[in-house]
Amino acid sequence: MKKVLCYTMLLVSFSLFQGCSANDADSVSSVDEAQQALASTEAVRFDSDVDAFDVSLDTSALTEQETIPADDEDYIENTTFSRNVNIVFSADGATVSGDTDDTSLIVTTADGHVVVNSTTSDVVCYTVSGTTDNGSLTVYSDRKFQLQLAGADITNPTGAPINIQSKKRVFVVLAAGKENSLTDSSQSDAKACFFSKGQLIFSGSGKLNVFGNCKAGIRSTDYVVVRPNTNLYVVSTAGNGIKGDELLSIYGGVVNVQVSADGAKALSSDGHVRISGGRTTAIVTGSAVYDSDEADISGSSCVKADSTFTITGGELYVKNTGTGGKGISVDQQAYFQGGTVGVYTTGSTYKYSSSLDSKAKGIKADGNIAISGGTVKVRTTGGSGSEGIESKGIITISGGNVASLAYDDAINASGNLCINGGTIYACSTGNDGLDANGNVYIQGGNTAAYGSRAPECGIDANEEQNYTVYITGGNLFAIGGGNSTPSNSNSTQGYVTTSGSVSKGSVAALYSGDTLLASFSLPASYSSGSILFTATGMTAGNSYTFSLNGSGTSLTAQQYGSSGMGGGQMGGGPGGRR
């Protein structure tokens, strides 16, 4: 919701592209050709193709290197297996062979349904293969074990194809060159198609397909880990895709998840979600839904962390087309420290009643959001309320490449918004580019912020609550119906204001005499907007040249407490929003 009307700058009567008087002390007809060439060469380039960004599944394998920690029990390489059991499914049932000749390891079969009861002190490897359309594997074990899937295709019409009733660690190894499939039905009474009470650790270079038709696809009531070179494809039509109740951690591999149920989550945890490698893709089509037990709305999400979300490496691509759906939804803090993130949502607002609704969001965190590295790309097209990046706390951007194109606010913080570094492009087609209900701090980095028409802004602090913009460093180009400007002496860096039109790909630059301070290749077009431009080293009272594709005007820098009116109207550009 808009909380403050930005100050809308007045357009003045002359335009550089209509010809300025050569005797006008405040205008410069052009900058030197060498300066123009330098500005074009040095121009900061933003992700101007975010408006065409989309997400699709990619099941192609990755070749990944992996370092094995010698003291980490989650790595199968640090465990020795002393017994082996082979389970082969077929249309006639299942056959069992191997080391099962004592009372500490009992394996029973009944019409293709296999039950393992293990109390042995040995660590067992179970190798499973073969095909059945009416079978299952249930394991009770007092110790951790390996479950090697070596070409298993198991359908269970009444329950889970694999049901681990052991709270111990399970090493799920996908045998090289083998494809495996697990399928349950809508009549299943299990919590997941592949269910475990213990930790599930996936490794191996084979492939596993999971088709969940009752509840989740894969679920552990402890945690789920996916290691490099693994290939998982999970489809859930009635519940979540992959859920680790305590933790979902993706070290690497290829993970593709599709969920279609209302209120469902593709990747989720009641605790933490962590991604450090691999390529993960999640596509959600389900709408939000009213939860009568909670008397609240449960929105669908591609990624849902009830605690924290952290990405340090790898690739994460998510798409949610559901009404009120979220790309990444986090109940506490969200940390973007490396890797590549792509988020695309198309859903509109889900309305249960006049007072209860769920708005579609790209990235949403109830706690703080910190972006310090990697690439974050967000596109939301669902109309009012569909913000790109939203925090109910503080947003801090100190590094990385960020591009957010949204109908509503592109980047929005309920608290302060702090930009200390990185390359940021924030564009809203219906609201503010950068918006904070607290202060906005520009302290570093390169930022291009586009807002919609007045009263919306390129950059907006909540002035009604006596918050303001602080500029102490960095380079910022903001354009919109207006812009919030500094009103406090703690804002130490100067800025210039003007108004006019810009075109996508045009080069905007600031000069101090012959010295180039900042140069941007503008990522979008805008017709007749208010412009604020600041660059590192600017001081109030000094004169600077603002040029657009080589045509410039001389402007006097302001620092704080000024009216925000510009010195000249910039012309050119094709007009209209992109």
Coordinates of C-alpha atoms in Angstrom, one line a residue:
M1 CA 0.0 0.0 0.0
K2 CA 1.3 3.5 -0.8
K3 CA 2.2 5.3 2.4
V4 CA 3.5 8.6 1.2
L5 CA 3.1 10.8 -1.8
C6 CA 6.5 11.5 -3.3
Y7 CA 7.5 15.0 -4.2
T8 CA 6.7 15.4 -7.9
M9 CA 9.3 17.6 -9.6
L10 CA 8.1 20.3 -12.0
L11 CA 9.1 20.1 -15.6
V12 CA 10.8 23.2 -16.9
S13 CA 10.2 24.7 -20.3
F14 CA 13.3 24.0 -22.3
S15 CA 14.7 20.7 -23.7
L16 CA 18.2 19.9 -24.8
F17 CA 16.8 18.1 -27.8
Q18 CA 14.8 21.2 -28.7
G19 CA 18.0 23.3 -28.8
C20 CA 19.4 25.3 -25.9
S21 CA 20.8 28.7 -26.3
A22 CA 24.6 28.7 -26.7
N23 CA 24.7 31.6 -24.3
D24 CA 22.7 29.8 -21.6
A25 CA 25.1 29.4 -18.7
D26 CA 23.1 26.4 -17.3
S27 CA 23.2 24.3 -20.5
V28 CA 25.9 22.5 -22.4
S29 CA 25.0 21.6 -26.0
S30 CA 27.2 18.5 -26.1
V31 CA 30.1 16.9 -24.3
D32 CA 33.4 16.1 -25.9
E33 CA 33.5 13.1 -28.2
A34 CA 36.2 11.5 -26.1
Q35 CA 34.0 11.9 -23.1
Q36 CA 31.1 10.4 -24.9
A37 CA 33.2 7.4 -25.9
L38 CA 34.5 7.0 -22.3
A39 CA 31.0 7.2 -20.9
S40 CA 29.8 4.5 -23.3
T41 CA 32.7 2.2 -22.6
E42 CA 32.6 2.7 -18.8
A43 CA 28.8 2.5 -18.6
V44 CA 27.4 0.2 -15.9
R45 CA 25.0 -2.3 -17.5
F46 CA 22.0 -3.7 -15.8
D47 CA 19.9 -6.7 -16.5
S48 CA 17.5 -5.1 -19.1
D49 CA 16.2 -8.5 -20.2
V50 CA 14.5 -9.3 -16.9
D51 CA 11.1 -8.4 -18.7
A52 CA 11.5 -11.6 -20.8
F53 CA 12.6 -13.9 -18.0
D54 CA 10.8 -17.2 -17.7
V55 CA 11.4 -20.6 -16.1
S56 CA 11.1 -24.1 -17.4
L57 CA 12.3 -27.5 -16.3
D58 CA 15.8 -28.7 -17.2
T59 CA 16.5 -32.3 -16.4
S60 CA 19.9 -32.4 -18.1
A61 CA 22.7 -33.7 -15.9
L62 CA 25.5 -31.7 -14.4
T63 CA 29.1 -32.7 -14.0
E64 CA 30.1 -31.5 -10.6
Q65 CA 33.2 -31.8 -8.4
E66 CA 32.9 -32.5 -4.8
T67 CA 35.2 -32.5 -1.8
I68 CA 34.5 -35.2 0.8
P69 CA 34.9 -34.0 4.4
A70 CA 36.6 -36.8 6.4
D71 CA 34.6 -36.3 9.5
D72 CA 31.1 -35.7 8.2
E73 CA 28.7 -38.6 8.8
D74 CA 26.3 -37.3 6.1
Y75 CA 28.8 -38.6 3.5
I76 CA 28.4 -42.2 2.7
E77 CA 32.1 -42.4 1.9
N78 CA 32.8 -42.2 5.6
T79 CA 30.7 -45.3 6.4
T80 CA 31.7 -49.0 5.9
F81 CA 28.9 -51.4 4.9
S82 CA 29.4 -55.0 6.1
R83 CA 26.2 -56.7 4.8
N84 CA 24.4 -56.6 1.5
V85 CA 20.8 -57.4 0.7
N86 CA 19.3 -57.5 -2.9
I87 CA 15.6 -56.9 -3.5
V88 CA 14.3 -57.4 -7.0
F89 CA 10.7 -56.5 -7.8
S90 CA 8.7 -58.1 -10.7
A91 CA 5.1 -58.7 -11.8
D92 CA 5.2 -61.9 -9.8
G93 CA 6.2 -60.2 -6.5
A94 CA 9.7 -59.7 -5.1
T95 CA 12.7 -61.8 -4.5
V96 CA 15.3 -61.3 -1.7
S97 CA 18.8 -62.5 -1.6
G98 CA 22.0 -61.7 0.4
D99 CA 23.0 -61.6 4.0
T100 CA 19.6 -62.2 5.7
D101 CA 20.4 -65.5 7.5
D102 CA 20.0 -64.5 11.1
T103 CA 17.3 -63.1 13.4
S104 CA 18.8 -59.7 13.5
L105 CA 17.9 -59.0 9.9
I106 CA 14.6 -60.3 8.8
V107 CA 13.1 -59.6 5.4
T108 CA 9.6 -60.7 4.5
T109 CA 7.6 -60.5 1.3
A110 CA 3.9 -60.7 0.7
D111 CA 2.5 -60.2 -2.8
G112 CA 5.3 -57.8 -3.8
H113 CA 5.3 -55.8 -0.5
V114 CA 8.7 -56.1 1.2
V115 CA 9.2 -55.4 4.9
V116 CA 12.7 -55.2 6.5
N117 CA 13.2 -55.5 10.3
S118 CA 16.8 -54.9 11.2
T119 CA 18.3 -54.9 14.7
T120 CA 21.8 -55.9 13.6
S121 CA 24.8 -53.9 14.7
D122 CA 26.1 -54.2 11.1
V123 CA 25.6 -51.4 8.6
V124 CA 23.6 -52.8 5.7
C125 CA 23.3 -51.9 2.0
Y126 CA 20.0 -52.7 0.4
T127 CA 20.0 -52.7 -3.4
V128 CA 16.6 -52.4 -5.0
S129 CA 15.7 -53.0 -8.6
G130 CA 12.9 -54.3 -10.9
T131 CA 9.4 -53.2 -11.7
T132 CA 6.1 -53.7 -10.0
D133 CA 2.7 -52.0 -10.2
N134 CA 1.6 -53.3 -6.8
G135 CA 4.5 -53.3 -4.4
S136 CA 6.4 -51.5 -1.7
L137 CA 9.5 -51.4 0.5
T138 CA 9.1 -50.7 4.3
V139 CA 12.2 -50.6 6.5
Y140 CA 12.5 -50.7 10.2
S141 CA 16.2 -50.4 11.3
D142 CA 18.1 -49.7 14.5
R143 CA 21.1 -48.4 12.5
K144 CA 21.8 -46.2 9.6
F145 CA 21.8 -48.0 6.2
Q146 CA 22.3 -47.5 2.5
L147 CA 19.3 -47.8 0.1
Q148 CA 20.8 -48.2 -3.5
L149 CA 18.2 -47.7 -6.2
A150 CA 19.5 -49.6 -9.3
G151 CA 16.7 -49.4 -11.8
A152 CA 13.6 -49.7 -9.5
D153 CA 10.1 -48.8 -10.8
I154 CA 7.7 -49.2 -7.9
T155 CA 4.0 -48.3 -7.9
N156 CA 2.0 -48.7 -4.7
P157 CA -1.8 -48.2 -5.1
T158 CA -2.5 -48.2 -1.4
G159 CA 0.5 -46.6 0.3
A160 CA 4.1 -45.3 0.0
P161 CA 6.3 -47.2 -2.5
I162 CA 9.2 -46.5 0.0
N163 CA 8.3 -46.1 3.6
I164 CA 11.3 -45.7 6.1
Q165 CA 10.1 -46.2 9.6
S166 CA 13.5 -45.7 11.1
K167 CA 14.8 -42.5 12.6
K168 CA 18.3 -43.3 11.5
R169 CA 20.3 -41.8 8.6
V170 CA 19.4 -43.2 5.2
F171 CA 22.0 -43.0 2.4
V172 CA 19.9 -43.0 -0.8
V173 CA 22.3 -43.9 -3.7
L174 CA 21.1 -43.6 -7.3
A175 CA 23.2 -46.1 -9.2
A176 CA 25.1 -44.7 -12.1
G177 CA 23.3 -45.2 -15.4
K178 CA 20.0 -46.3 -13.8
E179 CA 16.6 -44.5 -13.8
N180 CA 14.2 -45.2 -11.0
S181 CA 10.5 -44.3 -10.5
L182 CA 8.2 -44.2 -7.5
T183 CA 4.5 -43.7 -7.8
D184 CA 1.7 -43.7 -5.2
S185 CA -2.1 -43.1 -5.7
S186 CA -4.7 -40.7 -4.4
Q187 CA -5.8 -43.6 -2.2
S188 CA -2.5 -43.8 -0.3
D189 CA -2.6 -43.2 3.4
A190 CA 1.1 -42.3 3.7
K191 CA 2.6 -38.9 4.3
A192 CA 4.7 -39.0 1.1
C193 CA 5.4 -41.2 -1.9
F194 CA 9.0 -41.5 -0.5
F195 CA 8.7 -41.1 3.2
S196 CA 11.3 -41.4 6.0
K197 CA 11.4 -40.7 9.7
G198 CA 15.1 -40.4 9.5
Q199 CA 17.5 -38.2 7.5
L200 CA 17.4 -38.7 3.7
I201 CA 20.8 -38.1 2.0
F202 CA 20.6 -38.4 -1.8
S203 CA 23.8 -39.2 -3.8
G204 CA 24.9 -41.1 -6.9
S205 CA 24.7 -40.1 -10.6
G206 CA 21.5 -42.0 -11.5
K207 CA 18.0 -40.5 -11.7
L208 CA 15.0 -40.8 -9.5
N209 CA 11.5 -39.8 -10.6
V210 CA 8.8 -39.4 -7.8
F211 CA 5.1 -39.1 -8.6
G212 CA 3.2 -38.2 -5.5
N213 CA -0.6 -38.3 -5.9
C214 CA -1.7 -38.3 -2.2
K215 CA 0.5 -35.9 -0.2
A216 CA 4.2 -35.0 -0.6
G217 CA 6.5 -36.4 -3.1
I218 CA 9.6 -36.8 -0.8
R219 CA 9.5 -36.1 2.9
S220 CA 11.7 -36.7 5.9
T221 CA 10.5 -35.8 9.4
D222 CA 14.2 -35.0 10.0
Y223 CA 16.2 -33.5 7.2
V224 CA 16.8 -34.0 3.4
V225 CA 20.2 -33.5 1.7
V226 CA 20.9 -33.6 -2.0
R227 CA 24.5 -34.1 -3.0
P228 CA 26.2 -33.2 -6.3
N229 CA 25.6 -35.2 -9.5
T230 CA 22.2 -36.5 -8.2
N231 CA 19.2 -36.1 -10.5
L232 CA 15.7 -35.8 -8.9
Y233 CA 12.4 -35.2 -10.6
V234 CA 9.4 -34.8 -8.3
V235 CA 5.8 -34.3 -9.3
S236 CA 3.1 -33.8 -6.6
T237 CA -0.5 -33.3 -7.4
A238 CA -1.9 -33.3 -3.9
G239 CA 0.8 -31.9 -1.6
N240 CA 4.3 -30.6 -1.3
G241 CA 7.2 -31.6 -3.5
I242 CA 10.2 -32.1 -1.3
K243 CA 10.0 -31.4 2.4
G244 CA 12.6 -31.8 5.2
D245 CA 10.9 -31.0 8.4
E246 CA 14.0 -29.8 10.1
L247 CA 16.2 -28.9 7.1
L248 CA 16.3 -29.1 3.3
S249 CA 19.8 -28.7 2.0
I250 CA 20.8 -28.9 -1.6
Y251 CA 24.6 -29.2 -2.0
G252 CA 24.4 -29.9 -5.7
G253 CA 22.8 -32.1 -8.4
V254 CA 19.8 -31.5 -10.6
V255 CA 16.5 -31.0 -8.8
N256 CA 13.2 -30.5 -10.7
V257 CA 9.9 -30.1 -8.8
Q258 CA 6.4 -29.5 -10.0
V259 CA 3.4 -29.1 -7.7
S260 CA -0.2 -28.3 -8.6
A261 CA -2.2 -28.6 -5.4
D262 CA -3.7 -25.4 -3.9
G263 CA -1.6 -24.2 -1.0
A264 CA 1.3 -26.6 -1.8
K265 CA 5.0 -25.9 -1.6
A266 CA 7.5 -27.2 -4.0
L267 CA 10.6 -27.1 -1.7
S268 CA 9.9 -26.6 2.0
S269 CA 11.0 -27.0 5.5
D270 CA 9.6 -26.3 9.0
G271 CA 13.2 -25.2 9.7
H272 CA 15.8 -24.0 7.2
V273 CA 16.3 -24.2 3.5
R274 CA 19.9 -24.0 2.2
I275 CA 21.3 -24.2 -1.3
S276 CA 25.0 -24.2 -2.0
G277 CA 25.3 -25.9 -5.5
G278 CA 23.6 -27.7 -8.3
R279 CA 20.6 -26.5 -10.4
T280 CA 17.2 -26.5 -8.8
T281 CA 14.0 -25.7 -10.6
A282 CA 10.5 -25.5 -9.0
I283 CA 7.3 -24.8 -10.8
V284 CA 4.0 -24.3 -8.9
T285 CA 0.5 -23.8 -10.4
G286 CA -1.7 -24.1 -7.3
S287 CA -3.6 -21.2 -5.8
A288 CA -3.6 -20.0 -2.3
V289 CA -6.3 -21.6 -0.1
Y290 CA -8.2 -20.8 3.1
D291 CA -7.0 -23.0 6.0
S292 CA -10.0 -23.5 8.3
D293 CA -7.8 -25.1 11.0
E294 CA -5.6 -22.0 11.2
A295 CA -8.4 -19.5 10.2
D296 CA -5.9 -18.1 7.7
I297 CA -4.8 -18.3 4.1
S298 CA -2.2 -20.8 3.1
G299 CA -0.4 -19.6 0.0
S300 CA 1.4 -21.8 -2.5
S301 CA 5.2 -21.3 -2.7
C302 CA 8.0 -22.5 -4.8
V303 CA 10.3 -22.3 -1.8
K304 CA 9.0 -22.1 1.8
A305 CA 11.2 -21.9 4.8
D306 CA 9.6 -21.5 8.2
S307 CA 12.9 -20.5 9.6
T308 CA 15.7 -19.1 7.4
F309 CA 16.6 -19.3 3.7
T310 CA 20.3 -19.2 2.6
I311 CA 21.8 -19.6 -0.9
T312 CA 25.6 -19.5 -1.3
G313 CA 26.0 -21.1 -4.7
G314 CA 24.4 -23.1 -7.4
E315 CA 21.3 -22.1 -9.4
L316 CA 17.7 -21.8 -8.2
Y317 CA 14.9 -21.0 -10.7
V318 CA 11.3 -20.8 -9.6
K319 CA 7.9 -20.0 -11.2
N320 CA 4.5 -19.7 -9.5
T321 CA 1.4 -19.1 -11.6
G322 CA -1.1 -19.6 -8.8
T323 CA -3.3 -16.9 -7.4
G324 CA -1.7 -15.3 -4.4
G325 CA 1.4 -17.5 -4.9
K326 CA 4.9 -16.8 -3.8
G327 CA 8.2 -17.5 -5.4
I328 CA 10.4 -17.7 -2.2
S329 CA 8.6 -17.2 1.1
V330 CA 10.6 -17.1 4.4
D331 CA 9.3 -16.7 7.9
Q332 CA 12.6 -15.4 9.3
Q333 CA 15.7 -14.1 7.6
A334 CA 16.7 -14.6 3.9
Y335 CA 20.4 -14.5 2.9
F336 CA 21.5 -14.3 -0.8
Q337 CA 25.2 -14.7 -0.6
G338 CA 26.1 -16.3 -4.0
G339 CA 24.8 -18.4 -6.8
T340 CA 22.0 -17.5 -9.3
V341 CA 18.4 -17.0 -8.3
G342 CA 15.6 -16.5 -10.8
V343 CA 12.0 -15.9 -9.6
Y344 CA 8.9 -15.4 -11.8
T345 CA 5.3 -15.1 -10.5
T346 CA 2.2 -14.3 -12.6
G347 CA -0.6 -14.8 -10.0
S348 CA -3.0 -12.0 -8.9
T349 CA -4.2 -11.4 -5.4
Y350 CA -6.2 -14.3 -3.8
K351 CA -9.2 -12.8 -1.9
Y352 CA -11.0 -14.9 0.7
S353 CA -13.0 -12.1 2.1
S354 CA -13.0 -8.3 2.1
S355 CA -10.5 -8.3 5.0
L356 CA -8.4 -11.5 4.3
D357 CA -6.3 -12.0 1.2
S358 CA -2.9 -13.2 0.0
K359 CA -0.9 -11.2 -2.5
A360 CA 1.5 -12.8 -5.0
K361 CA 5.1 -11.9 -4.3
G362 CA 8.5 -12.8 -5.9
I363 CA 10.7 -12.9 -2.8
K364 CA 9.0 -12.4 0.6
A365 CA 10.5 -12.5 4.1
D366 CA 8.9 -11.8 7.4
G367 CA 12.4 -11.1 8.7
N368 CA 15.3 -9.2 7.2
I369 CA 16.7 -9.8 3.7
A370 CA 20.4 -9.5 3.0
I371 CA 21.9 -9.7 -0.5
S372 CA 25.7 -9.8 -0.5
G373 CA 26.6 -11.7 -3.7
G374 CA 25.5 -13.7 -6.7
T375 CA 22.7 -12.9 -9.1
V376 CA 19.0 -12.3 -8.1
K377 CA 16.5 -11.8 -10.8
V378 CA 12.8 -11.3 -10.0
R379 CA 9.8 -10.7 -12.3
T380 CA 6.2 -10.3 -11.0
T381 CA 3.3 -9.5 -13.3
G382 CA 0.2 -10.2 -11.2
G383 CA -1.1 -6.7 -10.7
S384 CA -1.7 -4.8 -7.4
G385 CA 0.2 -6.3 -4.5
S386 CA 2.6 -8.3 -6.7
E387 CA 5.9 -6.9 -5.3
G388 CA 9.3 -8.1 -6.5
I389 CA 11.4 -8.3 -3.3
E390 CA 9.7 -7.6 0.0
S391 CA 10.9 -7.7 3.6
K392 CA 8.8 -7.0 6.7
G393 CA 12.0 -6.0 8.3
I394 CA 15.2 -4.4 6.8
I395 CA 16.6 -5.0 3.3
T396 CA 20.4 -4.7 3.0
I397 CA 22.1 -5.0 -0.4
S398 CA 25.9 -5.0 -0.2
G399 CA 26.9 -6.9 -3.3
G400 CA 25.8 -9.0 -6.2
N401 CA 23.6 -8.3 -9.2
V402 CA 19.9 -7.6 -8.5
A403 CA 17.2 -7.0 -11.0
S404 CA 13.6 -6.8 -9.9
L405 CA 10.7 -5.9 -12.4
A406 CA 7.4 -5.8 -10.7
Y407 CA 3.9 -4.4 -11.1
D408 CA 3.9 -3.3 -7.5
D409 CA 7.0 -2.1 -5.6
A410 CA 10.1 -3.6 -7.1
I411 CA 12.1 -3.6 -3.8
N412 CA 10.1 -2.9 -0.6
A413 CA 11.2 -2.8 3.0
S414 CA 8.8 -2.3 5.9
G415 CA 11.8 -1.0 7.8
N416 CA 15.0 0.6 6.4
L417 CA 16.4 -0.1 2.9
C418 CA 20.2 0.0 2.7
I419 CA 22.2 -0.2 -0.5
N420 CA 25.9 -0.5 0.3
G421 CA 27.1 -2.2 -2.9
G422 CA 26.2 -4.3 -5.9
T423 CA 24.5 -3.6 -9.2
I424 CA 20.7 -3.1 -8.7
Y425 CA 17.9 -2.5 -11.2
A426 CA 14.5 -1.9 -9.6
C427 CA 11.6 -1.2 -11.8
S428 CA 7.9 -1.0 -11.0
T429 CA 5.2 -0.6 -13.7
G430 CA 2.5 0.4 -11.1
N431 CA 4.3 1.7 -8.0
D432 CA 7.7 2.5 -6.6
G433 CA 11.1 1.2 -7.7
L434 CA 12.8 1.4 -4.3
D435 CA 10.4 1.8 -1.4
A436 CA 10.9 1.9 2.4
N437 CA 8.5 2.5 5.2
G438 CA 11.7 3.6 7.1
N439 CA 14.8 5.4 5.7
V440 CA 16.5 4.7 2.5
Y441 CA 20.3 4.6 2.7
I442 CA 22.4 4.9 -0.5
Q443 CA 26.0 4.2 0.6
G444 CA 27.5 2.4 -2.3
G445 CA 26.9 0.3 -5.4
N446 CA 25.3 1.2 -8.7
T447 CA 21.5 1.5 -8.7
A448 CA 18.9 2.3 -11.4
A449 CA 15.4 2.8 -9.9
Y450 CA 12.3 3.2 -12.0
G451 CA 8.9 4.1 -10.5
S452 CA 5.5 4.6 -12.2
R453 CA 3.6 7.8 -12.7
A454 CA 3.0 10.4 -9.9
P455 CA 2.5 9.9 -7.1
E456 CA 4.8 6.9 -7.4
C457 CA 8.6 7.3 -7.2
G458 CA 11.8 5.9 -8.4
I459 CA 13.0 6.1 -4.8
D460 CA 10.6 6.6 -1.9
A461 CA 11.2 6.9 1.8
N462 CA 8.3 7.3 4.2
E463 CA 8.4 11.0 4.7
E464 CA 5.0 11.1 6.4
Q465 CA 6.6 9.3 9.3
N466 CA 9.7 11.7 9.2
Y467 CA 11.9 9.2 7.4
T468 CA 14.2 10.3 4.7
V469 CA 16.8 9.4 2.1
Y470 CA 20.4 9.4 3.2
I471 CA 23.0 9.6 0.4
T472 CA 26.6 9.1 1.6
G473 CA 28.1 7.1 -1.3
G474 CA 27.5 5.1 -4.4
N475 CA 25.9 5.9 -7.8
L476 CA 22.1 6.1 -8.3
F477 CA 19.9 7.0 -11.2
A478 CA 16.2 7.3 -10.2
I479 CA 13.3 8.2 -12.5
G480 CA 9.5 8.2 -11.8
G481 CA 6.6 10.4 -11.1
G482 CA 8.8 11.9 -8.4
N483 CA 11.6 11.0 -6.0
S484 CA 12.2 11.3 -2.3
T485 CA 15.2 13.6 -1.6
P486 CA 17.4 13.9 1.5
S487 CA 16.2 16.1 4.3
N488 CA 18.9 15.5 6.9
S489 CA 22.4 16.9 7.2
N490 CA 23.7 13.3 7.7
S491 CA 23.2 12.9 4.0
T492 CA 26.7 13.9 2.8
Q493 CA 26.8 13.3 -0.9
G494 CA 25.4 15.7 -3.4
Y495 CA 22.9 14.9 -6.1
V496 CA 21.3 16.6 -9.1
T497 CA 17.7 16.6 -10.3
T498 CA 16.1 17.3 -13.6
S499 CA 13.3 15.9 -15.7
G500 CA 12.6 14.4 -19.1
S501 CA 12.5 11.2 -21.1
V502 CA 15.0 8.4 -21.5
S503 CA 15.2 5.4 -23.8
K504 CA 16.4 1.9 -23.1
G505 CA 20.1 1.6 -23.9
S506 CA 20.8 5.3 -23.8
V507 CA 23.8 6.3 -21.8
A508 CA 23.3 8.7 -18.9
A509 CA 26.5 10.2 -17.4
L510 CA 27.6 12.7 -14.8
Y511 CA 30.8 14.7 -15.2
S512 CA 32.7 17.0 -12.9
G513 CA 34.5 19.2 -15.4
D514 CA 36.2 16.7 -17.7
T515 CA 36.1 13.9 -15.1
L516 CA 33.5 11.1 -15.6
L517 CA 31.9 10.3 -12.2
A518 CA 29.3 7.8 -13.2
S519 CA 27.9 6.3 -16.4
F520 CA 24.8 4.1 -16.8
S521 CA 23.4 2.2 -19.8
L522 CA 19.8 2.7 -18.9
P523 CA 17.8 -0.5 -18.7
A524 CA 14.4 0.8 -19.6
S525 CA 12.6 3.7 -21.3
Y526 CA 10.5 6.3 -19.5
S527 CA 8.6 9.3 -20.9
S528 CA 8.6 12.7 -19.1
G529 CA 9.7 11.7 -15.6
S530 CA 11.5 13.3 -12.7
I531 CA 15.1 12.3 -12.5
L532 CA 17.6 12.2 -9.6
F533 CA 21.2 11.3 -10.3
T534 CA 24.1 11.0 -7.7
A535 CA 27.6 9.8 -8.0
T536 CA 30.4 9.1 -5.6
G537 CA 32.4 12.3 -4.8
M538 CA 29.6 14.9 -5.5
T539 CA 29.3 17.8 -3.2
A540 CA 26.5 20.4 -2.7
G541 CA 27.0 23.7 -4.4
N542 CA 29.3 22.4 -7.2
S543 CA 28.3 22.4 -10.8
Y544 CA 28.1 19.0 -12.7
T545 CA 27.2 18.1 -16.3
F546 CA 24.4 15.6 -16.8
S547 CA 24.5 14.1 -20.2
L548 CA 22.3 11.7 -22.1
N549 CA 23.9 10.2 -25.2
G550 CA 26.3 13.1 -25.4
S551 CA 23.8 16.0 -25.0
G552 CA 24.2 17.6 -21.6
T553 CA 23.1 20.3 -19.2
S554 CA 24.9 21.9 -16.3
L555 CA 23.3 21.3 -12.9
T556 CA 24.1 22.5 -9.4
A557 CA 24.3 19.7 -6.8
Q558 CA 22.1 19.7 -3.8
Q559 CA 22.7 17.9 -0.6
Y560 CA 19.7 17.9 1.8
G561 CA 16.7 20.0 2.7
S562 CA 16.1 21.4 -0.8
S563 CA 13.0 21.6 -2.8
G564 CA 14.1 18.9 -5.3
M565 CA 13.4 20.9 -8.4
G566 CA 15.7 20.2 -11.3
G567 CA 17.6 22.5 -13.6
G568 CA 16.5 21.3 -17.0
Q569 CA 14.2 18.9 -18.9
M570 CA 16.0 16.1 -20.7
G571 CA 14.4 15.2 -24.0
G572 CA 14.9 12.3 -26.4
G573 CA 13.9 8.7 -25.9
P574 CA 10.9 7.0 -27.6
G575 CA 8.4 7.8 -24.9
G576 CA 6.2 5.4 -22.9
R577 CA 7.0 2.6 -20.6
R578 CA 8.6 -0.6 -21.6

